[in-house]
Amino acid sequence: MRKLVRLLLVAATIALAVTPSATPASGAPAPAAAKPAVGKDTGLKIDWAWIHFLPTVQSDHLTAYDTDHLSTVCYAWGDGNEYWDVVYDRTGLRTGYTPESYLTDNSFQPCSTVGQTAHVFQPVAWMHLHTDPTWEYQIVNPGDTIGVICSVYDNNLRWDLVVNHSQQQMVGFVDSSAVAANIPADC
């Protein structure tokens, strides 16, 4: 039943995405683009930055660029005795921690309190920094407490953006079919 509900929601989302928008009859400009569903808009003060699974330079990473559409999600204490923010990159469907000092705007929500409380119900789930199941992963165990923040559809899968509260606030995307949670809002 849960998969059927998810499929119906995905179909409705796709239908809305391909429905052409009409110009208002009054000739008034169309409404401004909606704010991000997750976090708040931010940018990079530098040309590019690595985004990591954990707030440390030793964890795996991807690159975000100053031209990407970024949102801050939450923060945690990390390397360099400074705060690191989780950023969600709407351009490349990526997420990860980067030092707050690299960002134009910071999050005001600690990662320890973010997301809908849930758990993984498969023997193991893989967490990725972007919505590519072939890329590097970290393991999320069934007993781990996770916070589900939002979800996105990509590569023929629905992905949940989660923070793993049991593993030092590790962040990433998990295939939503492995997560026991209510369907989260779209990212």
Steps between C-alpha positions, in 0.01 A plus 500: 500500500781741592671447162169566319455827689860601416446413132182708489680794663790470256257490205319808631830683550612417147164609359530834677856545379408457133181706509571825312454818696278768361565873500241678713219652288569841649847501347644521850834329552492141616563446872862484613665160532412320819744489787677168551291244687798411717722740690567856391681637199874545530799530273873446507743781578761307299496346150443143621491293818505137593189359663549196727305219671626628838626839619859396443740521206583129544156381381415444134392806307359655185538854370244782511555816294417866555256481204295217662166565673578415862293487818623455854327222694667475842835535676739291710832558674790368292861519386689824548307573820222656298142433400427317177166531320322234302423648161252366249603573141181525293705530180677164522279322757793476740532549873773511761680698768721799426652755742265788585779744421460408130127594493322833456218393737508238775243265646351562842387141558729240658525173305431306822136617487426504127263272309210264557618221732519169314714190450619268226305176478728311259808308624709795384452815292750703305528875546636709212598866464295521184226303331726253321480143635838415343694772683691462830279418798488477876296232680187573701405215734143397593544607863625848412272793575472723197326828430325512163509857368350487150497289186579531131439280196804425281658204315165317513502501880349705778781616732466624857744762625586380851723576795620190684480604865662171609815560296630849587225678301617342172298640208399374157233353273350154565269310264161572660388138459744417783364761741212445739350849515204700379551641153696822551454829318682548170841662520 
